[in-house]
Coordinates of C-alpha atoms in Angstrom, one line a residue:
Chain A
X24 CA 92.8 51.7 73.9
X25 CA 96.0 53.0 73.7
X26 CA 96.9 56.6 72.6
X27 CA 99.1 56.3 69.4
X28 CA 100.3 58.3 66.3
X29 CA 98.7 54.9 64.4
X30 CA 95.6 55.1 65.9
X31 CA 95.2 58.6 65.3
X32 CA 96.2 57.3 61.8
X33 CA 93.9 55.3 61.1
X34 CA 90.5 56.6 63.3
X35 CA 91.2 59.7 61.1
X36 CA 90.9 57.7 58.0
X37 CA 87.6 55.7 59.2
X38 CA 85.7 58.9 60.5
X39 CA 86.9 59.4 64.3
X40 CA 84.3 57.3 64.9
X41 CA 86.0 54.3 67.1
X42 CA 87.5 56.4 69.6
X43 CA 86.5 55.0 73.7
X44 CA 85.4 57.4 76.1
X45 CA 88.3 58.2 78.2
X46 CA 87.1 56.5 81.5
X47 CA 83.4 55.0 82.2
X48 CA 80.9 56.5 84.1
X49 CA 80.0 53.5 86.8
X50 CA 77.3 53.3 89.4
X51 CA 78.9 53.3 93.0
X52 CA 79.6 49.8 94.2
X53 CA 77.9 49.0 97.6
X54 CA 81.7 48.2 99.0
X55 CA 84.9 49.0 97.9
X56 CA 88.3 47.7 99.6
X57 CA 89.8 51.6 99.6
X58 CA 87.4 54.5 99.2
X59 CA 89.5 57.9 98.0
X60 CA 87.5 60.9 98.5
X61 CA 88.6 63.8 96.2
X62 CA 88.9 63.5 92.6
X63 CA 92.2 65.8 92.4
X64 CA 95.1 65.4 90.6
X65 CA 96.3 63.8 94.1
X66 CA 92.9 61.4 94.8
X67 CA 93.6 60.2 91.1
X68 CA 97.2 59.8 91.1
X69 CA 96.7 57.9 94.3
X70 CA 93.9 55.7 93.1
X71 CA 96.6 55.4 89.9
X72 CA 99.7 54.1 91.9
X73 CA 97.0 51.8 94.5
X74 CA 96.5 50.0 91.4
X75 CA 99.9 49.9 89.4
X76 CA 102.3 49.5 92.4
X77 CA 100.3 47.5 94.8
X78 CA 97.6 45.5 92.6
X79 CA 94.7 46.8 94.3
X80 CA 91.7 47.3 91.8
X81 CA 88.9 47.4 93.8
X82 CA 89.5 51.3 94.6
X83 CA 86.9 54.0 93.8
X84 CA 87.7 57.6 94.0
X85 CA 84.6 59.6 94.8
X86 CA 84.5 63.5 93.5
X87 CA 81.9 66.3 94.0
X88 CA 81.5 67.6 91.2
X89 CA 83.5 66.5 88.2
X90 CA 87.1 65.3 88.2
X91 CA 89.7 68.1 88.6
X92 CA 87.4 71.0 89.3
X93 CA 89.0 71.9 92.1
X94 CA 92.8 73.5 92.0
X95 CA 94.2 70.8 89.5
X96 CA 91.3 72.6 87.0
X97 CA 93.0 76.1 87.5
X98 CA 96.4 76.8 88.6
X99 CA 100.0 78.3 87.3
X100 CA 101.5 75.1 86.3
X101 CA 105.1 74.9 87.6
X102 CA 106.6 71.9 88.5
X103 CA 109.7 71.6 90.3
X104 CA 111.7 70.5 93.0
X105 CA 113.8 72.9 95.1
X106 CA 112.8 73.2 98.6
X107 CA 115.4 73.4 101.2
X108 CA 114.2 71.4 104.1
X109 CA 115.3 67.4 104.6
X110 CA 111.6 66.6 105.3
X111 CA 110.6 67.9 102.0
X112 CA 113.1 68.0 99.2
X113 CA 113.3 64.2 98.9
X114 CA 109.4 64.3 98.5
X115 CA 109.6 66.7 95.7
X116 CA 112.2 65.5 93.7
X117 CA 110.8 62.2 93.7
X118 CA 108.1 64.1 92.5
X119 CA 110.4 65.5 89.9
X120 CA 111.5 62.4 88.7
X121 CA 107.7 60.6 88.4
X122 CA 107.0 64.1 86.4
X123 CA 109.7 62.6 83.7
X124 CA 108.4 59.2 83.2
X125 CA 104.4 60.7 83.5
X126 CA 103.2 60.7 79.8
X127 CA 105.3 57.6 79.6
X128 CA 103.8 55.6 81.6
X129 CA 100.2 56.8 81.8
X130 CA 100.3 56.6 77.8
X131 CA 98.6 60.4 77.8
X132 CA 100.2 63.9 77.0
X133 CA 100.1 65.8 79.6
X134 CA 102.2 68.7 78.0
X135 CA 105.2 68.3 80.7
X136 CA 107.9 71.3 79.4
X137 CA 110.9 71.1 81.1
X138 CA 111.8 74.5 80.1
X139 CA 113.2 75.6 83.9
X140 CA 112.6 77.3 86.6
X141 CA 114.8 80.3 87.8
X142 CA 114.4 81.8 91.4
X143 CA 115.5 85.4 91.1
X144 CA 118.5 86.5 94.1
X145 CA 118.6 90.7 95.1
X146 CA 121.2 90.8 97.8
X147 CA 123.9 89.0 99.2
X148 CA 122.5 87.2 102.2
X149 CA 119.4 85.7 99.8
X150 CA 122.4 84.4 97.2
X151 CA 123.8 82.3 100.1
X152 CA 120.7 81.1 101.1
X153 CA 119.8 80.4 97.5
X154 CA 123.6 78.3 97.2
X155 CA 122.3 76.8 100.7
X156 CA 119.4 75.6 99.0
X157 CA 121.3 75.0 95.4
X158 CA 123.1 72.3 97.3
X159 CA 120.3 70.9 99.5
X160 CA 118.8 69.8 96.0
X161 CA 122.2 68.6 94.7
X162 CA 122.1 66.7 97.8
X163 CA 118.6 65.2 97.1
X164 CA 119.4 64.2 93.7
X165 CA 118.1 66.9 92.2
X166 CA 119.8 69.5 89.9
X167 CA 120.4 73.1 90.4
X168 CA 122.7 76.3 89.6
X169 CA 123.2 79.5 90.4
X170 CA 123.4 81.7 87.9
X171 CA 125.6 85.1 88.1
X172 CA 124.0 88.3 86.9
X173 CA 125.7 88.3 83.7
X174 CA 123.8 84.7 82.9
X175 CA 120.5 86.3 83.7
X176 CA 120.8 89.0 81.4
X177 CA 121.6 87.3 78.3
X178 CA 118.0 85.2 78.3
X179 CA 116.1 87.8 80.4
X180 CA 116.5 91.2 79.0
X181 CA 113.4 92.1 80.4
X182 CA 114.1 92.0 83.7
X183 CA 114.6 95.1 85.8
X184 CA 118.0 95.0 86.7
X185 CA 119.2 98.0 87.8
X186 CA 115.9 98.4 90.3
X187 CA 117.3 100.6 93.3
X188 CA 115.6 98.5 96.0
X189 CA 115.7 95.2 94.2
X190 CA 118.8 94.5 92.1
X191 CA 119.1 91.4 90.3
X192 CA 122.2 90.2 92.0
X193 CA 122.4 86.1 90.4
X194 CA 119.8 83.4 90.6
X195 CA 118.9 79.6 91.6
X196 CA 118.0 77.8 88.7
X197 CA 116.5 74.3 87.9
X198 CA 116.7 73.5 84.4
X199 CA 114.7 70.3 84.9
X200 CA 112.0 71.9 86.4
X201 CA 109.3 73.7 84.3
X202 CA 105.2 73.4 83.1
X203 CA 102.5 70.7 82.7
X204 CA 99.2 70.9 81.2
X205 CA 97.1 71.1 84.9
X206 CA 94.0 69.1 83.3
X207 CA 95.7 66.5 81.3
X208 CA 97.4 65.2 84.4
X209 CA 93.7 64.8 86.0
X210 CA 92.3 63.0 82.8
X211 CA 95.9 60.9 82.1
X212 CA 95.7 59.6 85.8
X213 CA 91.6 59.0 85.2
X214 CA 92.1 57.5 82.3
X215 CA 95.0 55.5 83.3
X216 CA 93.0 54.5 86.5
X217 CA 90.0 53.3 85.1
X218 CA 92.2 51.2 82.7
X219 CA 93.5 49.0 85.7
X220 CA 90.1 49.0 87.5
X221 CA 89.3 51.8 89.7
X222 CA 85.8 53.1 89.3
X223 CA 86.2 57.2 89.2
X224 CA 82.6 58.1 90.4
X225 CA 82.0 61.8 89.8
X226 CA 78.3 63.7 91.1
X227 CA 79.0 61.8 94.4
X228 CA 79.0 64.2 97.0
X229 CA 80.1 62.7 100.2
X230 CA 78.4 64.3 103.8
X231 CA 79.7 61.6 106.6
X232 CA 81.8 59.0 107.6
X233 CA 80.5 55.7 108.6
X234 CA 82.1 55.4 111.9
X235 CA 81.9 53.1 114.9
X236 CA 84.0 52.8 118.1
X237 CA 86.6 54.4 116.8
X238 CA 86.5 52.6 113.3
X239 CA 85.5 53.8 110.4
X240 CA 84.2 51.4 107.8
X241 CA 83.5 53.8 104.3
X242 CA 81.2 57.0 103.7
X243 CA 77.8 58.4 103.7
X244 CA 77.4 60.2 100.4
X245 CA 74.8 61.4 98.1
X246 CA 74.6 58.5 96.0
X247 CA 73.9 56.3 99.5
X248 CA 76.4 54.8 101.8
X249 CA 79.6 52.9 100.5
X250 CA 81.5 50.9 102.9
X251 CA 85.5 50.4 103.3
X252 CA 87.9 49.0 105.0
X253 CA 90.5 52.0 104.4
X254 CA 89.0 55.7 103.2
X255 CA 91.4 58.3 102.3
X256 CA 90.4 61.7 102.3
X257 CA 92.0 64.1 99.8
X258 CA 90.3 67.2 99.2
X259 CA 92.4 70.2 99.5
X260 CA 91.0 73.5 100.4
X261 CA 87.9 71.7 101.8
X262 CA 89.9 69.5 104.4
X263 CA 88.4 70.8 107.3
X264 CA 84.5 71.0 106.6
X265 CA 85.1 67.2 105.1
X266 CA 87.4 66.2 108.3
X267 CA 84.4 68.2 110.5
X268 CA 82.8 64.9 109.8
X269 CA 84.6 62.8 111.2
X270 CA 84.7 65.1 114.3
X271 CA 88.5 66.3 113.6
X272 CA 90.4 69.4 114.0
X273 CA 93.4 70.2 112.1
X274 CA 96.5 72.3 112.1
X275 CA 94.8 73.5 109.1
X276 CA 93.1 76.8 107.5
X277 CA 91.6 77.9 103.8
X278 CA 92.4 80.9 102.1
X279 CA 91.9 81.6 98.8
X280 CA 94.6 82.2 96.8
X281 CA 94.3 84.5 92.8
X282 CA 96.1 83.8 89.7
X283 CA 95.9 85.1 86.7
X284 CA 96.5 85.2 82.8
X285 CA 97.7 87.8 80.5
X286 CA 96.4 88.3 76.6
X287 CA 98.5 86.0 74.5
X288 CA 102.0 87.6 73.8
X289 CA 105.3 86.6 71.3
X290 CA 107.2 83.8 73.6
X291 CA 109.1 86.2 75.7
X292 CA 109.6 84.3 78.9
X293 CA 112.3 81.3 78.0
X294 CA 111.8 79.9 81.5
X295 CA 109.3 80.4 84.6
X296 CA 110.7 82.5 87.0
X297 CA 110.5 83.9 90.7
X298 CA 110.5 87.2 92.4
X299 CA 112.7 87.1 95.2
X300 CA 111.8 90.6 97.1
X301 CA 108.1 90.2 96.8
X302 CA 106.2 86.7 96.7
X303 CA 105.7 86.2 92.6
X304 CA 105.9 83.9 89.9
X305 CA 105.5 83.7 86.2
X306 CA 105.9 81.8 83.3
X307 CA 104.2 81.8 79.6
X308 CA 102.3 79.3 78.1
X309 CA 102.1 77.8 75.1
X310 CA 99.3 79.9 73.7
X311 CA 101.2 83.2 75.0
X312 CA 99.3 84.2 77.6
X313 CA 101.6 85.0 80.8
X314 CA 100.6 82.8 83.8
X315 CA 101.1 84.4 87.4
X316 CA 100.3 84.7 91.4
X317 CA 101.5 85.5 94.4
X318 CA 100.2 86.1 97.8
X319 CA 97.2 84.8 99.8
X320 CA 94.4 86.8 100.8
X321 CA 94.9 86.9 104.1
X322 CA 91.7 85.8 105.7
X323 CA 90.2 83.0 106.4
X324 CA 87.6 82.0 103.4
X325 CA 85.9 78.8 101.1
X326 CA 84.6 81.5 98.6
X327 CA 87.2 80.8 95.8
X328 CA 87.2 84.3 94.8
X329 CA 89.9 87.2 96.5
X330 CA 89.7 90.6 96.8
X331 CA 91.0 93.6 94.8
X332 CA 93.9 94.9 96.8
X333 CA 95.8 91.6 96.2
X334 CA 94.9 91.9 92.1
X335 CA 97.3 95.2 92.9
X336 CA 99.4 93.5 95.3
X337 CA 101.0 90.8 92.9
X338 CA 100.5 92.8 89.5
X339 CA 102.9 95.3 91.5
X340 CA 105.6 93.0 91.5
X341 CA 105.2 91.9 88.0
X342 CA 105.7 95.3 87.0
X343 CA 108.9 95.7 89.8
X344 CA 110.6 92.6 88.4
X345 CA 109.2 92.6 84.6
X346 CA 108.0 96.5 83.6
X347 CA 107.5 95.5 79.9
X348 CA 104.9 93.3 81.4
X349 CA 102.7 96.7 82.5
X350 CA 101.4 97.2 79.2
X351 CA 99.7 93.9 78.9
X352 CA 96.0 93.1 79.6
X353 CA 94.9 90.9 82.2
X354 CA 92.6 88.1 80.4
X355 CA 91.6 86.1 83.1
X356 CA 92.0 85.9 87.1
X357 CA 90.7 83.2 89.7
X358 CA 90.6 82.2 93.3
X359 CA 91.1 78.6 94.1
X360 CA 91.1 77.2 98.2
X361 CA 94.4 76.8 99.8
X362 CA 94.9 74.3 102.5
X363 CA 97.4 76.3 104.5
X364 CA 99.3 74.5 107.3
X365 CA 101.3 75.6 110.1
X366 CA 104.0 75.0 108.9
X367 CA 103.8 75.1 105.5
X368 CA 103.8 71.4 104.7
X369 CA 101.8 69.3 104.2
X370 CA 100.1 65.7 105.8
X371 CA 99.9 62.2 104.2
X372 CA 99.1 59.7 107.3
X373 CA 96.7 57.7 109.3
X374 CA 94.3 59.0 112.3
X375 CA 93.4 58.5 115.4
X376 CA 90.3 56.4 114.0
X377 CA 91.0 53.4 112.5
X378 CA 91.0 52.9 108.4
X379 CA 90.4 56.5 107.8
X380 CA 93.2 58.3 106.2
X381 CA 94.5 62.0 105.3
X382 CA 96.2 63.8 103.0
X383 CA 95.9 67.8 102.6
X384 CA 97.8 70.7 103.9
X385 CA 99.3 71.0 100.7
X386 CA 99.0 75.2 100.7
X387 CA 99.6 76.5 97.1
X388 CA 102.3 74.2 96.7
X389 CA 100.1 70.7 95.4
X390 CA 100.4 70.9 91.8
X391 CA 104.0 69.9 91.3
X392 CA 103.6 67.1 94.4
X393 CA 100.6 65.6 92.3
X394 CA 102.9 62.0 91.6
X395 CA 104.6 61.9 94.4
X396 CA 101.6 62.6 96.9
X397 CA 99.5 59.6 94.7
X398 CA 102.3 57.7 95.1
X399 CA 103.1 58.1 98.9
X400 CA 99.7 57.6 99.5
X401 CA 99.3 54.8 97.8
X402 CA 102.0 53.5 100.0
X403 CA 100.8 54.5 103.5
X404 CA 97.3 53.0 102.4
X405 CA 98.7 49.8 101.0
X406 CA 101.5 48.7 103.4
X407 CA 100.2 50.4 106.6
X408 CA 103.8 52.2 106.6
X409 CA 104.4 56.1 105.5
X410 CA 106.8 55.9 102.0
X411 CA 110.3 56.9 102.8
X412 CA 110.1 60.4 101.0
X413 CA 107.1 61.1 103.0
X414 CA 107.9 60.1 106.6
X415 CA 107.9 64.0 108.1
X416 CA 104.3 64.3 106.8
X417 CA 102.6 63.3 110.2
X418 CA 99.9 64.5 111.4
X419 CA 101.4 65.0 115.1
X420 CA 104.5 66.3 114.2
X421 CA 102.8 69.6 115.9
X422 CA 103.0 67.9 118.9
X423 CA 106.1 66.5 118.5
X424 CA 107.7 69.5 117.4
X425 CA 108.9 68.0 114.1
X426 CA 108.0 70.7 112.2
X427 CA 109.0 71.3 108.4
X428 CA 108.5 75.0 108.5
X429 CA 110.4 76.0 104.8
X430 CA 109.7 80.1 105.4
X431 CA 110.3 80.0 109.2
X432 CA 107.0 81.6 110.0
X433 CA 105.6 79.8 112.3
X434 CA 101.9 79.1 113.4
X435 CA 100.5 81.2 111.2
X436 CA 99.2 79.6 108.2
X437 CA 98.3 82.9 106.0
X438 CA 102.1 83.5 106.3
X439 CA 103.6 80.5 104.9
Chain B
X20 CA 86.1 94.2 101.5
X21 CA 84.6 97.0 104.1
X22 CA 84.9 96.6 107.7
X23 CA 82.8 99.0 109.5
X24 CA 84.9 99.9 112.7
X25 CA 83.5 100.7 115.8
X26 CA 84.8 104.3 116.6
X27 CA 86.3 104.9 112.7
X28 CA 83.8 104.0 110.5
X29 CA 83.6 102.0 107.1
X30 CA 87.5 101.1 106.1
X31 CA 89.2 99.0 103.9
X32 CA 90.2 95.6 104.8
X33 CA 93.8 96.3 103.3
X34 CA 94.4 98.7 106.3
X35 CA 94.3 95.7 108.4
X36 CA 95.9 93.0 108.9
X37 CA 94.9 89.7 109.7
X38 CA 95.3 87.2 112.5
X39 CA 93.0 84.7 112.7
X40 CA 90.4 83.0 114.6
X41 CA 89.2 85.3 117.9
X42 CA 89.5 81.8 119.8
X43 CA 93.6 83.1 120.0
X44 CA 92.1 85.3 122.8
X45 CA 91.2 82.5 125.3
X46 CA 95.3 81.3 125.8
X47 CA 95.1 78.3 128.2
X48 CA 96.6 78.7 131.6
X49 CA 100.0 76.4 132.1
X50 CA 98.4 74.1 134.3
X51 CA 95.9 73.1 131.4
X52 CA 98.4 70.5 130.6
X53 CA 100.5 70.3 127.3
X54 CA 97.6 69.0 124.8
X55 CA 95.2 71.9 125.9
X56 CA 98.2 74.7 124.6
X57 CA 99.2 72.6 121.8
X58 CA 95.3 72.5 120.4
X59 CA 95.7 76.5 121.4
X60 CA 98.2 77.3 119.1
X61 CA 98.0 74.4 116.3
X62 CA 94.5 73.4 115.5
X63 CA 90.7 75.4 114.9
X64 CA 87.8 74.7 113.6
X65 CA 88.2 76.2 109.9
X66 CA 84.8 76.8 109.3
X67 CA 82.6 77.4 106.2
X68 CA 79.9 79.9 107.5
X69 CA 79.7 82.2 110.7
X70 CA 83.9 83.0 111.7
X71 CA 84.8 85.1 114.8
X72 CA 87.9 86.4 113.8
X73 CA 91.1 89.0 114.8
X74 CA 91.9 92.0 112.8
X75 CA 94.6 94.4 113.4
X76 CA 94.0 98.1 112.4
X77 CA 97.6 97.8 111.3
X78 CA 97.0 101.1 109.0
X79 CA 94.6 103.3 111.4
X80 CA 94.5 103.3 115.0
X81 CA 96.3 100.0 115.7
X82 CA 93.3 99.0 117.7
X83 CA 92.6 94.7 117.6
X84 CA 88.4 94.1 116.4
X85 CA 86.9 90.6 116.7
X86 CA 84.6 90.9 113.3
X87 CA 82.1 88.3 112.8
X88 CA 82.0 87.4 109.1
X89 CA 80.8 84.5 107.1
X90 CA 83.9 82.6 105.3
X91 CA 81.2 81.7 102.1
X92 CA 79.8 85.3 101.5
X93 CA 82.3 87.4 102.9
X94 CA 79.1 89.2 104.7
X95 CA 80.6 91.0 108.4
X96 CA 77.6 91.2 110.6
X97 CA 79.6 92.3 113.3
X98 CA 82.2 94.6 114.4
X99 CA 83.8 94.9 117.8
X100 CA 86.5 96.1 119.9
X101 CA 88.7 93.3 120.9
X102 CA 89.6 94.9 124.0
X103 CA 85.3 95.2 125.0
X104 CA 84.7 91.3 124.2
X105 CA 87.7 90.1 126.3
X106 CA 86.1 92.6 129.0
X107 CA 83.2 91.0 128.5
X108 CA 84.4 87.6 129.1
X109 CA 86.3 88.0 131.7
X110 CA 82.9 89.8 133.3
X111 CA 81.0 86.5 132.6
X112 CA 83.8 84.4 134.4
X113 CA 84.9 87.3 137.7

């Protein structure tokens, strides 16, 4: 049914009681033609665009636990598209542009607020590579600007200005970029998914891969096996114990990564924004409470929870860039598991066994990619062929030397 | 999180700083061939459970441990000097 200002009309008038469960609960299917694994916002953006874009209905996502429970249940919301790099900015600004037409087309709010997103600039040599990167987006499509100190002021007066180490020289900013309500995108895709189909099978843990000769024809789980001709994996932080499976390494480790929520405040923030001398970034939400993270605990871990000297870590640079902020009261804080890479980027492509698929690396960076990485995945599983925006995220490209390596750091995954 | 040095004692983790998995200590030689360096430097194991890993005593006496930890619980059940487990391995090969 669809999701209308008359419907709501008129089940308010006849008792609410006529309103359909948002997607049905089915039984597992002994065989499916594509098998997602991961009930994300990616797995069920992908099962989404498999069947609106390329007709193919008899797709069943399998999740865990319950659908977005993972990061797409818990992260800071900002959606946006300004990454330097040829290999990625395309990707994200398609991204940007499925962001637009979401509620549209999936017929579900997902509160998408383009309210912009402002990277913060302290010295000369980061303004140029902000302009650098201004125009690498202008050159994707995408819009940017960069502001001059004077600009900043006016909306932030908040901001620390004057800071001795960390003046607030200008900043990048992406008007079109901004929020979305993390669960809604998990339920509008669900919903949207079920709708054309796809049987979104939650409480279906799966622990192998059938696979024979180098072929792998669907997944052991613990609702029984289902078989496949193409299964696409798709679980984030748990990429490499649900890749161990299938007997793969990857160029990939978990950390956990905090965020965390202030008491509800008076809108204060008018856009989100970035540190740029310390790894932070902010924005408020609709209910006042101010949103933030920024670094990694730096060791290796699937325990979703961080330690205490990174709590003090990033509220150090909310005070440095925001010092009003230190007098609020943190509400709430969480860990959620990073797929870091070693580069920074992330993977959407085939294997070396035949029919089984991947799609992770995504680091802390997967909320915004959410359309775009359904959609590219959707394409690589459909066609055979990686999507045009997506054609740098290959799996070998550490061997090749391809690398998209935004920060420059190298192999060192807790660093990007 | 504590990490109970050899020579030092019980110290915070923030005093370090982290590398990664302790399989960084076994570099392939050269002749290994291109594959064996690249699955060196780009790939590991990731695992949920028992982890062998590198600290640096970035903070204290800059010394490298190999700490055995489990990624789930965060429990260290072991703490050693780098320098004694490559001695050690390089023992169990001379």
């Amino acid at each position: 049914m669809k999701y209308n200002a008359w419907n709501i009309f008129q089940q308010g008038l006849t008792g609410n009681r006529d309103w359909k469960e948002a997607w049905r609960k089915p039984e597992p299917k002994a065989e499916y033609d594509i098998i997602v694994v991961g009930g994300g916002g990616h797995g069920l953006a992908t099962a989404y665009y498999l069947a609106a874009k390329h007709g193919k209905h008899r797709v069943a996502v399998l999740e865990k636990g319950w659908i977005g429970g993972g990061n797409a249940g818990r992260n800071t919301t900002i959606v946006r598209s300004n990454y330097l790099l040829p290999g990625n900015q395309p990707f994200y600004e398609l991204s940007m542009k499925l962001w637009e037409g979401l509620e549209r087309e999936l017929n579900y709010n997902a509160m998408m607020s383009q309210r912009g997103m402002l990277n913060l600039l302290h010295s000369d040599a980061q303004r140029d590579a902000g302009a650098r990167r201004a125009n690498a987006m202008l050159m994707s499509g995408a819009d940017a600007e960069l502001l001059n100190r004077d600009k900043i002021e006016r909306d932030y007066p908040f901001l620390d200005f004057d800071n001795e180490r960390f003046p607030i020289k200008a900043g990048l900013m992406q008007r079109r970029a901004g929020t979305a309500r993390h669960d809604a995108v998990v339920w509008g895709y669900a919903r949207a998914a079920d709708q054309l189909g796809v049987d979104v099978i939650e409480n279906c843990e799966v622990n192998g891969f059938l696979i024979n000769n180098g072929v792998c024809s669907g997944v052991k789980t613990s609702r029984g096996d289902i078989k496949a001709s193409k299964t696409a994996v798709c679980v984030a932080g748990s990429s490499g114990r649900v890749m161990a499976m299938a007997g793969m390494q990857l160029p990939i480790e978990s950390f956990a990564l905090q965020a965390f929520v202030s008491e509800g405040l008076k809108p204060v923030l008018p856009t989100a924004f970035s540190f740029g001398a310390g790894h932070f970034y902010v924005s408020q939400s609709d209910k006042g409470g101010i949103v933030f993270g920024g670094d990694l605990d730096s060791y290796n871990t699937y325990a979703q929870r961080g330690s205490l000297d990174i709590v003090q870590d990033v509220t150090e640079c909310a005070v440095a860039v925001m010092p009003s902020i230190g007098r609020a009261r943190l509400l709430r804080s969480w860990g959620g598991l990073m797929d870091m890479s070693m580069d920074g980027s992330p993977f959407i492509d085939k294997t070396h066994i035949d029919g089984l698929h991947f799609n992770g690396g995504w680091c802390y960076g997967g909320f915004k990619a959410t359309p775009a990485s359904g959609l590219c995945y959707a394409h690589l599983l459909a066609t055979g062929t990686p999507h045009e925006v997506a054609k740098s995220y290959r799996l070998d490209r550490t061997l090749t030397g391809a690398m998209v390596d935004e920060k420059g750091q190298g192999a060192h995954p807790n660093r990007h | 999180m504590i990490i109970e040095h050899p020579l030092l004692g019980p110290r915070d983790a923030a005093e370090f700083s982290y590398l990664g998995a302790a399989t960084l200590m076994a570099r392939p030689s050269p002749e290994n061939g291109l594959q064996a360096m690249h699955d060196y430097v780009y790939l590991r194991e990731n695992p949920v459970g028992i982890h062998r890993e590198l600290w640096y005593h970035a903070q204290g006496d800059r010394s490298w441990l190999v700490v055995t930890r489990d990624t789930m619980t965060q429990d260290i059940t072991k703490v050693e000097l780098a320098r004694d487990v490559a001695l050690a391995q390089s023992g169990e090969t001379s």
